[in-house]
Amino acid sequence: MPVTYFDHNATTPLDPQVRVAMEPWLGELHGNPASLHAFGQAARDATEVAREQIASLLGAEPAELVFMASGTEANNAVLLGRCWTADFKGHLVVSGIEHPSVWKPTQALQEAGMEVSWVNPDRQGRVDPEQVMAETREDTRLVCLMLANNEVGTLQPVEHVAAGCRERGIPVLCDAVQAIGKVPVNVGDLNVDYLSVGAHKFYGPLGAAALWVGKGATYEPLLRGGSQERQRRAGTVNVPAVVGFGEAARLAADDLEARSSSMLGLRERFESGLGRIPDAVVHGRSAERLPNTSHIALLGADSEALLIRLDLAGFAVSSGSACSSGTVEPSRTLLAMGVPKQEASCSLRVSFGPGNTNREVDAFLEVLAQEATELRRLSSAPRS
Ligand SMILES: Cc1ncc(COP(=O)(O)O)c(C=O)c1O
């Protein structure tokens, strides 16, 4: 049975042009960029081309990018590399809707003795920049605010927060993993100190990500060993994946507007069609959001059960974020937004890609309505 994929925030399919760019590096080309011979130099040249392509998408200097294996690693590198010191003194300001790759290392630092101010968003999923600034102190060592939330898709006022923090000399980490390839991401405009991105959220391969470190930002490597990446990240670079990452960035730079408007069209069609299903709620509906993301609750229809039914009917969606599926905990983001637990447990994330079609959206709406009705009927039926 053909399956319609509506889970692009978890990971995207590989763009065929990205695959073509990677293929030689999975076959005849196999050098280590640190080697001095011709194989090594070819690999080094290829990774430097990719670095330029990604830098160009971000409005950055190529030398400011450090290749890593995942967005998780990039976020951990800043938090743990920067703050994991012997004294564990000082303070962090972190939004309450960050991805686990930010909040879990933050929690570890808190347990080790650092103080943390968590700033929750409003009911639409938007963090108030004034509230973030109000939490900063003399000893604040870092502020973390993501550009786009991975679950609800809300865009955050990073520029505003970064401007305030710059005045006070406080560095800012911006997790842009979910934003890249969907909305413009420019490090100059954002004016942050650290920014994380990964390839597999915008048609590149798994296993390649980058941390952008702005000029003047202090940086301590998390992984120590070889002198790769100008001593900033030890370990041999994943050359095929980095080449694919570069090609994905090149394609996104050429096509960002067209992709965004096609995804927005699908999302709007879906959300207006939801009006036909009783008790359907769109989270963050009135906030500025990623064009491809719709986070909904169908009250009375448990999301885990609904997800399985939809999967059997040929539609792949997610309940909460990809990293938390498999657990039945309600979404931390929704709870931080003040969504009641019961509503959070009936939530689904539908994330479109430019390859999806109106027909797929219409077919999905029909199946969603049927499955939600059936689940609601079963959950309200008296037990024998
Ligand atoms: C906002 C955000 N940050 C970080 C990550 C982690 O990225 P990776 O899967 O490359 O470790 C994700 C992945 O879902 C994400 O959505």
Short mmCIF file of C-alpha atoms in Angstrom, two decimals, residues 1-383:
data_model
loop_
_atom_site.label_atom_id
_atom_site.label_comp_id
_atom_site.label_asym_id
_atom_site.label_seq_id
_atom_site.Cartn_x
_atom_site.Cartn_y
_atom_site.Cartn_z
CA MET A 1 0.00 0.00 0.00
CA PRO A 2 1.43 3.42 -0.87
CA VAL A 3 2.16 5.54 2.17
CA THR A 4 1.79 9.30 2.24
CA TYR A 5 4.55 10.90 4.23
CA PHE A 6 3.48 13.85 6.38
CA ASP A 7 6.35 13.72 8.88
CA HIS A 8 8.96 16.00 7.32
CA ASN A 9 9.87 17.58 10.67
CA ALA A 10 11.16 14.18 11.81
CA THR A 11 13.32 13.74 8.72
CA THR A 12 12.96 14.39 5.00
CA PRO A 13 13.53 12.08 2.05
CA LEU A 14 16.83 12.54 0.24
CA ASP A 15 16.56 14.87 -2.75
CA PRO A 16 17.51 12.88 -5.89
CA GLN A 17 20.03 15.61 -6.82
CA VAL A 18 21.60 15.30 -3.38
CA ARG A 19 21.91 11.55 -3.89
CA VAL A 20 23.64 12.13 -7.25
CA ALA A 21 26.12 14.52 -5.61
CA MET A 22 26.86 11.99 -2.85
CA GLU A 23 27.15 8.86 -4.96
CA PRO A 24 30.81 9.19 -6.06
CA TRP A 25 31.75 9.58 -2.38
CA LEU A 26 30.06 6.29 -1.57
CA GLY A 27 31.98 4.55 -4.34
CA GLU A 28 35.21 5.35 -6.12
CA LEU A 29 36.05 8.45 -4.06
CA HIS A 30 36.99 7.59 -0.50
CA GLY A 31 39.70 9.82 0.87
CA ASN A 32 40.14 11.11 4.39
CA PRO A 33 40.30 14.93 4.20
CA ALA A 34 43.25 14.89 6.63
CA SER A 35 45.41 12.79 4.28
CA LEU A 36 48.03 14.56 2.22
CA HIS A 37 47.74 12.37 -0.88
CA ALA A 38 45.45 13.03 -3.84
CA PHE A 39 42.53 10.99 -2.42
CA GLY A 40 42.67 13.03 0.77
CA GLN A 41 42.98 16.33 -1.03
CA ALA A 42 39.96 15.56 -3.24
CA ALA A 43 37.91 14.78 -0.11
CA ARG A 44 39.13 17.96 1.52
CA ASP A 45 38.20 20.02 -1.56
CA ALA A 46 34.72 18.45 -1.62
CA THR A 47 34.08 19.25 2.04
CA GLU A 48 35.27 22.82 1.50
CA VAL A 49 32.85 23.27 -1.43
CA ALA A 50 30.06 22.04 0.87
CA ARG A 51 31.18 24.42 3.59
CA GLU A 52 30.89 27.32 1.13
CA GLN A 53 27.44 26.19 -0.04
CA ILE A 54 26.11 26.00 3.54
CA ALA A 55 27.77 29.27 4.53
CA SER A 56 26.20 30.96 1.53
CA LEU A 57 22.71 29.76 2.56
CA LEU A 58 23.28 31.14 6.07
CA GLY A 59 25.04 34.37 5.09
CA ALA A 60 28.09 33.16 7.03
CA GLU A 61 31.83 32.84 6.45
CA PRO A 62 32.79 29.25 5.57
CA ALA A 63 35.49 29.18 8.28
CA GLU A 64 32.86 29.87 10.94
CA LEU A 65 31.17 26.49 10.35
CA VAL A 66 32.15 23.38 12.28
CA PHE A 67 30.90 20.12 10.80
CA MET A 68 29.32 17.71 13.25
CA ALA A 69 27.28 14.53 13.10
CA SER A 70 23.90 15.85 14.22
CA GLY A 71 21.94 18.84 15.42
CA THR A 72 22.00 17.20 18.83
CA GLU A 73 25.78 17.24 18.84
CA ALA A 74 25.89 20.90 17.77
CA ASN A 75 23.58 21.99 20.61
CA ASN A 76 25.42 19.86 23.16
CA ALA A 77 28.76 21.22 21.96
CA VAL A 78 27.73 24.75 22.90
CA LEU A 79 26.05 23.94 26.21
CA LEU A 80 28.47 21.35 27.50
CA GLY A 81 31.60 22.63 25.77
CA ARG A 82 30.95 26.14 27.06
CA CYS A 83 29.49 25.51 30.48
CA TRP A 84 30.85 22.14 31.62
CA THR A 85 33.53 23.57 33.82
CA ALA A 86 34.83 22.49 37.21
CA ASP A 87 32.90 25.16 39.11
CA PHE A 88 29.44 24.88 37.49
CA LYS A 89 28.72 28.41 38.58
CA GLY A 90 26.60 30.92 36.74
CA HIS A 91 23.20 31.11 35.19
CA LEU A 92 21.43 30.13 31.96
CA VAL A 93 18.22 31.42 30.41
CA VAL A 94 16.54 28.76 28.28
CA SER A 95 13.12 28.76 26.65
CA GLY A 96 10.67 26.15 27.86
CA ILE A 97 10.05 24.84 24.33
CA GLU A 98 13.58 23.88 23.31
CA HIS A 99 14.33 20.52 21.70
CA PRO A 100 15.62 17.81 24.12
CA SER A 101 19.10 18.31 22.64
CA VAL A 102 19.05 21.71 24.39
CA TRP A 103 16.92 21.12 27.47
CA LYS A 104 18.49 17.83 28.53
CA PRO A 105 22.08 19.16 28.64
CA THR A 106 20.67 22.25 30.36
CA GLN A 107 19.06 20.03 32.96
CA ALA A 108 22.37 18.19 33.45
CA LEU A 109 24.09 21.54 34.06
CA GLN A 110 21.35 22.50 36.49
CA GLU A 111 21.81 19.24 38.39
CA ALA A 112 25.54 19.95 38.50
CA GLY A 113 24.98 23.30 40.19
CA MET A 114 24.21 25.96 37.58
CA GLU A 115 21.09 28.05 37.94
CA VAL A 116 18.56 28.03 35.11
CA SER A 117 15.63 30.32 34.32
CA TRP A 118 13.17 28.53 32.05
CA VAL A 119 10.97 30.91 30.06
CA ASN A 120 7.67 29.46 28.91
CA PRO A 121 5.80 30.69 25.82
CA ASP A 122 2.29 32.10 25.63
CA ARG A 123 -0.72 29.96 24.67
CA GLN A 124 0.18 30.37 20.98
CA GLY A 125 3.69 28.98 21.54
CA ARG A 126 5.59 32.24 21.25
CA VAL A 127 8.24 33.22 23.79
CA ASP A 128 8.10 36.85 24.93
CA PRO A 129 11.50 38.49 24.28
CA GLU A 130 10.97 40.96 27.15
CA GLN A 131 10.46 38.07 29.52
CA VAL A 132 13.71 36.46 28.34
CA MET A 133 15.59 39.71 28.86
CA ALA A 134 14.01 40.20 32.29
CA GLU A 135 15.48 36.85 33.38
CA THR A 136 19.06 37.73 32.41
CA ARG A 137 21.53 38.59 35.20
CA GLU A 138 25.13 39.67 35.67
CA ASP A 139 26.24 36.04 35.79
CA THR A 140 24.14 34.76 32.84
CA ARG A 141 26.53 32.70 30.71
CA LEU A 142 24.20 31.79 27.84
CA VAL A 143 20.67 32.34 26.50
CA CYS A 144 19.09 29.58 24.37
CA LEU A 145 16.20 30.34 22.05
CA MET A 146 15.32 28.24 19.03
CA LEU A 147 14.31 29.84 15.73
CA ALA A 148 11.43 27.47 14.97
CA ASN A 149 9.82 25.01 17.32
CA ASN A 150 9.96 21.44 16.04
CA GLU A 151 6.48 20.51 17.23
CA VAL A 152 4.11 23.44 16.83
CA GLY A 153 6.37 25.19 14.31
CA THR A 154 6.11 28.63 15.96
CA LEU A 155 8.83 31.09 14.97
CA GLN A 156 10.58 32.77 17.87
CA PRO A 157 11.78 36.38 18.30
CA VAL A 158 15.47 35.46 18.18
CA GLU A 159 16.60 38.75 16.60
CA HIS A 160 14.96 40.76 19.34
CA VAL A 161 16.49 38.65 22.13
CA ALA A 162 19.92 38.64 20.47
CA ALA A 163 19.93 42.44 20.21
CA GLY A 164 19.20 42.78 23.95
CA CYS A 165 21.76 40.14 24.87
CA ARG A 166 24.45 41.75 22.71
CA GLU A 167 24.03 45.00 24.66
CA ARG A 168 24.59 43.07 27.87
CA GLY A 169 27.42 40.93 26.51
CA ILE A 170 25.51 37.66 26.91
CA PRO A 171 26.01 35.03 24.19
CA VAL A 172 22.99 33.43 22.46
CA LEU A 173 22.59 29.91 21.07
CA CYS A 174 19.94 29.63 18.38
CA ASP A 175 18.81 26.16 17.35
CA ALA A 176 17.84 26.59 13.69
CA VAL A 177 17.67 22.86 12.91
CA GLN A 178 13.97 22.97 12.10
CA ALA A 179 14.04 26.37 10.39
CA ILE A 180 16.71 25.81 7.75
CA GLY A 181 15.34 25.19 4.28
CA LYS A 182 11.84 26.32 5.30
CA VAL A 183 12.33 29.99 6.20
CA PRO A 184 15.28 32.32 5.57
CA VAL A 185 18.05 31.87 8.15
CA ASN A 186 20.72 34.55 8.09
CA VAL A 187 23.30 34.71 10.86
CA GLY A 188 23.95 38.42 10.23
CA ASP A 189 20.27 39.32 10.67
CA LEU A 190 19.85 37.09 13.69
CA ASN A 191 23.00 38.49 15.32
CA VAL A 192 23.42 35.45 17.59
CA ASP A 193 26.70 33.83 18.67
CA TYR A 194 26.02 30.16 17.92
CA LEU A 195 23.58 28.57 15.47
CA SER A 196 22.94 24.89 14.86
CA VAL A 197 21.68 23.34 11.61
CA GLY A 198 21.41 19.82 10.22
CA ALA A 199 21.07 18.31 6.76
CA HIS A 200 18.35 15.72 7.27
CA LYS A 201 15.55 18.23 7.90
CA PHE A 202 15.81 19.74 4.42
CA TYR A 203 16.38 16.92 1.93
CA GLY A 204 20.00 16.24 2.85
CA PRO A 205 21.32 13.03 4.40
CA LEU A 206 21.39 11.88 8.00
CA GLY A 207 24.75 12.19 9.73
CA ALA A 208 25.76 15.73 8.76
CA ALA A 209 25.15 18.93 10.72
CA ALA A 210 27.01 22.13 11.48
CA LEU A 211 27.52 24.54 14.29
CA TRP A 212 28.09 28.12 13.24
CA VAL A 213 30.32 29.96 15.73
CA GLY A 214 30.29 33.73 15.30
CA LYS A 215 33.40 35.87 15.39
CA GLY A 216 34.50 36.55 18.93
CA ALA A 217 32.34 33.78 20.45
CA THR A 218 34.35 31.58 22.77
CA TYR A 219 34.28 27.92 21.93
CA GLU A 220 35.54 24.82 23.72
CA PRO A 221 35.36 21.57 21.75
CA LEU A 222 33.15 18.87 23.14
CA LEU A 223 34.92 16.04 21.31
CA ARG A 224 38.69 16.01 21.72
CA GLY A 225 41.17 13.98 19.72
CA GLY A 226 42.44 14.72 16.21
CA SER A 227 42.83 18.27 14.96
CA GLN A 228 39.99 18.16 12.42
CA GLU A 229 37.77 21.20 11.86
CA ARG A 230 40.55 23.58 13.00
CA GLN A 231 40.74 21.79 16.35
CA ARG A 232 37.08 22.48 16.99
CA ARG A 233 35.63 19.02 16.53
CA ALA A 234 37.77 15.90 16.63
CA GLY A 235 36.78 12.98 14.43
CA THR A 236 36.91 12.31 10.70
CA VAL A 237 34.28 14.28 8.83
CA ASN A 238 31.53 12.20 7.19
CA VAL A 239 32.52 13.22 3.67
CA PRO A 240 29.57 11.74 1.66
CA ALA A 241 27.05 13.22 4.10
CA VAL A 242 28.75 16.61 4.15
CA VAL A 243 28.80 16.69 0.34
CA GLY A 244 25.05 15.95 0.40
CA PHE A 245 24.53 18.64 3.06
CA GLY A 246 26.23 21.17 0.78
CA GLU A 247 24.14 20.18 -2.22
CA ALA A 248 20.94 20.36 -0.12
CA ALA A 249 21.94 23.88 0.93
CA ARG A 250 22.60 24.89 -2.67
CA LEU A 251 19.19 23.59 -3.76
CA ALA A 252 17.42 25.24 -0.82
CA ALA A 253 19.04 28.60 -1.59
CA ASP A 254 17.70 28.38 -5.17
CA ASP A 255 14.25 27.19 -4.25
CA LEU A 256 13.35 28.44 -0.77
CA GLU A 257 10.45 30.68 -1.76
CA ALA A 258 8.81 28.19 -4.09
CA ARG A 259 9.10 25.38 -1.53
CA SER A 260 7.72 27.53 1.26
CA SER A 261 4.73 28.72 -0.70
CA SER A 262 3.85 25.22 -1.91
CA MET A 263 4.05 23.87 1.67
CA LEU A 264 2.00 26.79 2.98
CA GLY A 265 -0.70 26.06 0.38
CA LEU A 266 -0.92 22.46 1.62
CA ARG A 267 -1.05 23.53 5.24
CA GLU A 268 -3.80 26.06 4.62
CA ARG A 269 -5.84 23.53 2.68
CA PHE A 270 -5.45 21.06 5.52
CA GLU A 271 -6.29 23.50 8.31
CA SER A 272 -9.35 24.88 6.54
CA GLY A 273 -10.53 21.31 5.81
CA LEU A 274 -10.21 20.49 9.51
CA GLY A 275 -13.24 22.68 10.09
CA ARG A 276 -15.31 19.65 8.98
CA ILE A 277 -14.08 17.59 11.94
CA PRO A 278 -15.81 18.48 15.23
CA ASP A 279 -13.60 19.50 18.17
CA ALA A 280 -10.44 19.94 16.12
CA VAL A 281 -7.95 22.49 17.46
CA VAL A 282 -4.90 23.93 15.68
CA HIS A 283 -2.13 24.77 18.13
CA GLY A 284 -0.42 28.12 17.59
CA ARG A 285 -2.88 28.94 14.82
CA SER A 286 -2.56 32.71 15.17
CA ALA A 287 1.24 32.71 15.65
CA GLU A 288 3.81 33.03 12.89
CA ARG A 289 4.76 29.44 12.10
CA LEU A 290 6.86 27.29 9.79
CA PRO A 291 4.95 27.05 6.51
CA ASN A 292 4.85 23.26 6.59
CA THR A 293 3.81 22.50 10.17
CA SER A 294 0.34 21.90 11.54
CA HIS A 295 0.01 20.74 15.11
CA ILE A 296 -3.55 19.74 15.93
CA ALA A 297 -5.61 18.15 18.67
CA LEU A 298 -8.69 16.07 17.96
CA LEU A 299 -10.30 16.15 21.37
CA GLY A 300 -11.33 12.73 22.64
CA ALA A 301 -9.12 10.82 20.15
CA ASP A 302 -5.92 9.56 21.81
CA SER A 303 -2.95 10.48 19.64
CA GLU A 304 -0.98 7.24 19.96
CA ALA A 305 -4.00 5.17 18.95
CA LEU A 306 -4.84 7.60 16.14
CA LEU A 307 -1.27 7.56 14.84
CA ILE A 308 -1.32 3.76 14.58
CA ARG A 309 -4.68 3.79 12.80
CA LEU A 310 -3.44 6.43 10.37
CA ASP A 311 -0.29 4.44 9.72
CA LEU A 312 -2.38 1.37 8.90
CA ALA A 313 -4.47 3.53 6.59
CA GLY A 314 -1.31 4.70 4.76
CA PHE A 315 -0.48 8.08 6.36
CA ALA A 316 2.72 8.74 8.31
CA VAL A 317 2.39 11.53 10.88
CA SER A 318 3.83 12.10 14.34
CA SER A 319 2.46 12.54 17.82
CA GLY A 320 4.52 15.27 19.45
CA SER A 321 8.15 15.49 18.33
CA ALA A 322 9.98 12.69 16.56
CA CYS A 323 12.44 12.29 19.40
CA SER A 324 9.67 11.62 21.89
CA SER A 325 7.56 9.19 19.89
CA GLY A 326 7.76 5.77 21.43
CA THR A 327 7.07 7.35 24.80
CA VAL A 328 3.55 8.36 25.79
CA GLU A 329 4.52 11.43 27.79
CA PRO A 330 2.51 14.49 26.76
CA SER A 331 4.54 16.99 24.77
CA ARG A 332 6.71 19.27 26.92
CA THR A 333 6.15 22.11 24.44
CA LEU A 334 2.36 21.86 24.66
CA LEU A 335 2.44 21.74 28.45
CA ALA A 336 4.72 24.80 28.49
CA MET A 337 2.15 26.57 26.28
CA GLY A 338 -0.49 25.84 28.89
CA VAL A 339 -2.36 23.24 26.81
CA PRO A 340 -4.26 20.94 29.21
CA LYS A 341 -2.76 17.44 29.56
CA GLN A 342 -5.88 15.82 28.15
CA GLU A 343 -5.75 17.95 25.01
CA ALA A 344 -1.98 17.38 24.69
CA SER A 345 -2.57 13.61 24.70
CA CYS A 346 -4.86 13.99 21.67
CA SER A 347 -2.32 15.91 19.57
CA LEU A 348 -0.79 15.13 16.21
CA ARG A 349 1.93 16.84 14.24
CA VAL A 350 1.41 16.91 10.49
CA SER A 351 4.44 18.25 8.63
CA PHE A 352 4.24 18.67 4.88
CA GLY A 353 6.94 18.68 2.23
CA PRO A 354 6.93 20.32 -1.20
CA GLY A 355 6.51 16.86 -2.75
CA ASN A 356 3.06 16.39 -1.14
CA THR A 357 -0.08 17.16 -3.14
CA ASN A 358 -3.57 18.60 -2.60
CA ARG A 359 -5.01 15.17 -3.37
CA GLU A 360 -2.99 13.63 -0.55
CA VAL A 361 -4.22 16.33 1.82
CA ASP A 362 -7.86 15.75 0.82
CA ALA A 363 -7.53 11.98 1.19
CA PHE A 364 -5.89 12.45 4.58
CA LEU A 365 -8.69 14.72 5.83
CA GLU A 366 -11.22 12.09 4.92
CA VAL A 367 -9.36 9.28 6.70
CA LEU A 368 -8.62 11.50 9.69
CA ALA A 369 -12.30 12.32 10.12
CA GLN A 370 -13.27 8.63 9.92
CA GLU A 371 -10.57 7.42 12.30
CA ALA A 372 -11.18 10.19 14.85
CA THR A 373 -14.93 9.45 14.83
CA GLU A 374 -14.28 5.75 15.32
CA LEU A 375 -11.80 6.32 18.16
CA ARG A 376 -14.14 8.74 19.90
CA ARG A 377 -16.97 6.23 19.59
CA LEU A 378 -14.80 3.46 21.07
CA SER A 379 -13.53 5.60 23.93
CA SER A 380 -17.02 6.75 24.89
CA ALA A 381 -18.63 3.28 24.58
CA PRO A 382 -19.53 1.74 27.94
CA ARG A 383 -17.07 -1.02 28.94
#
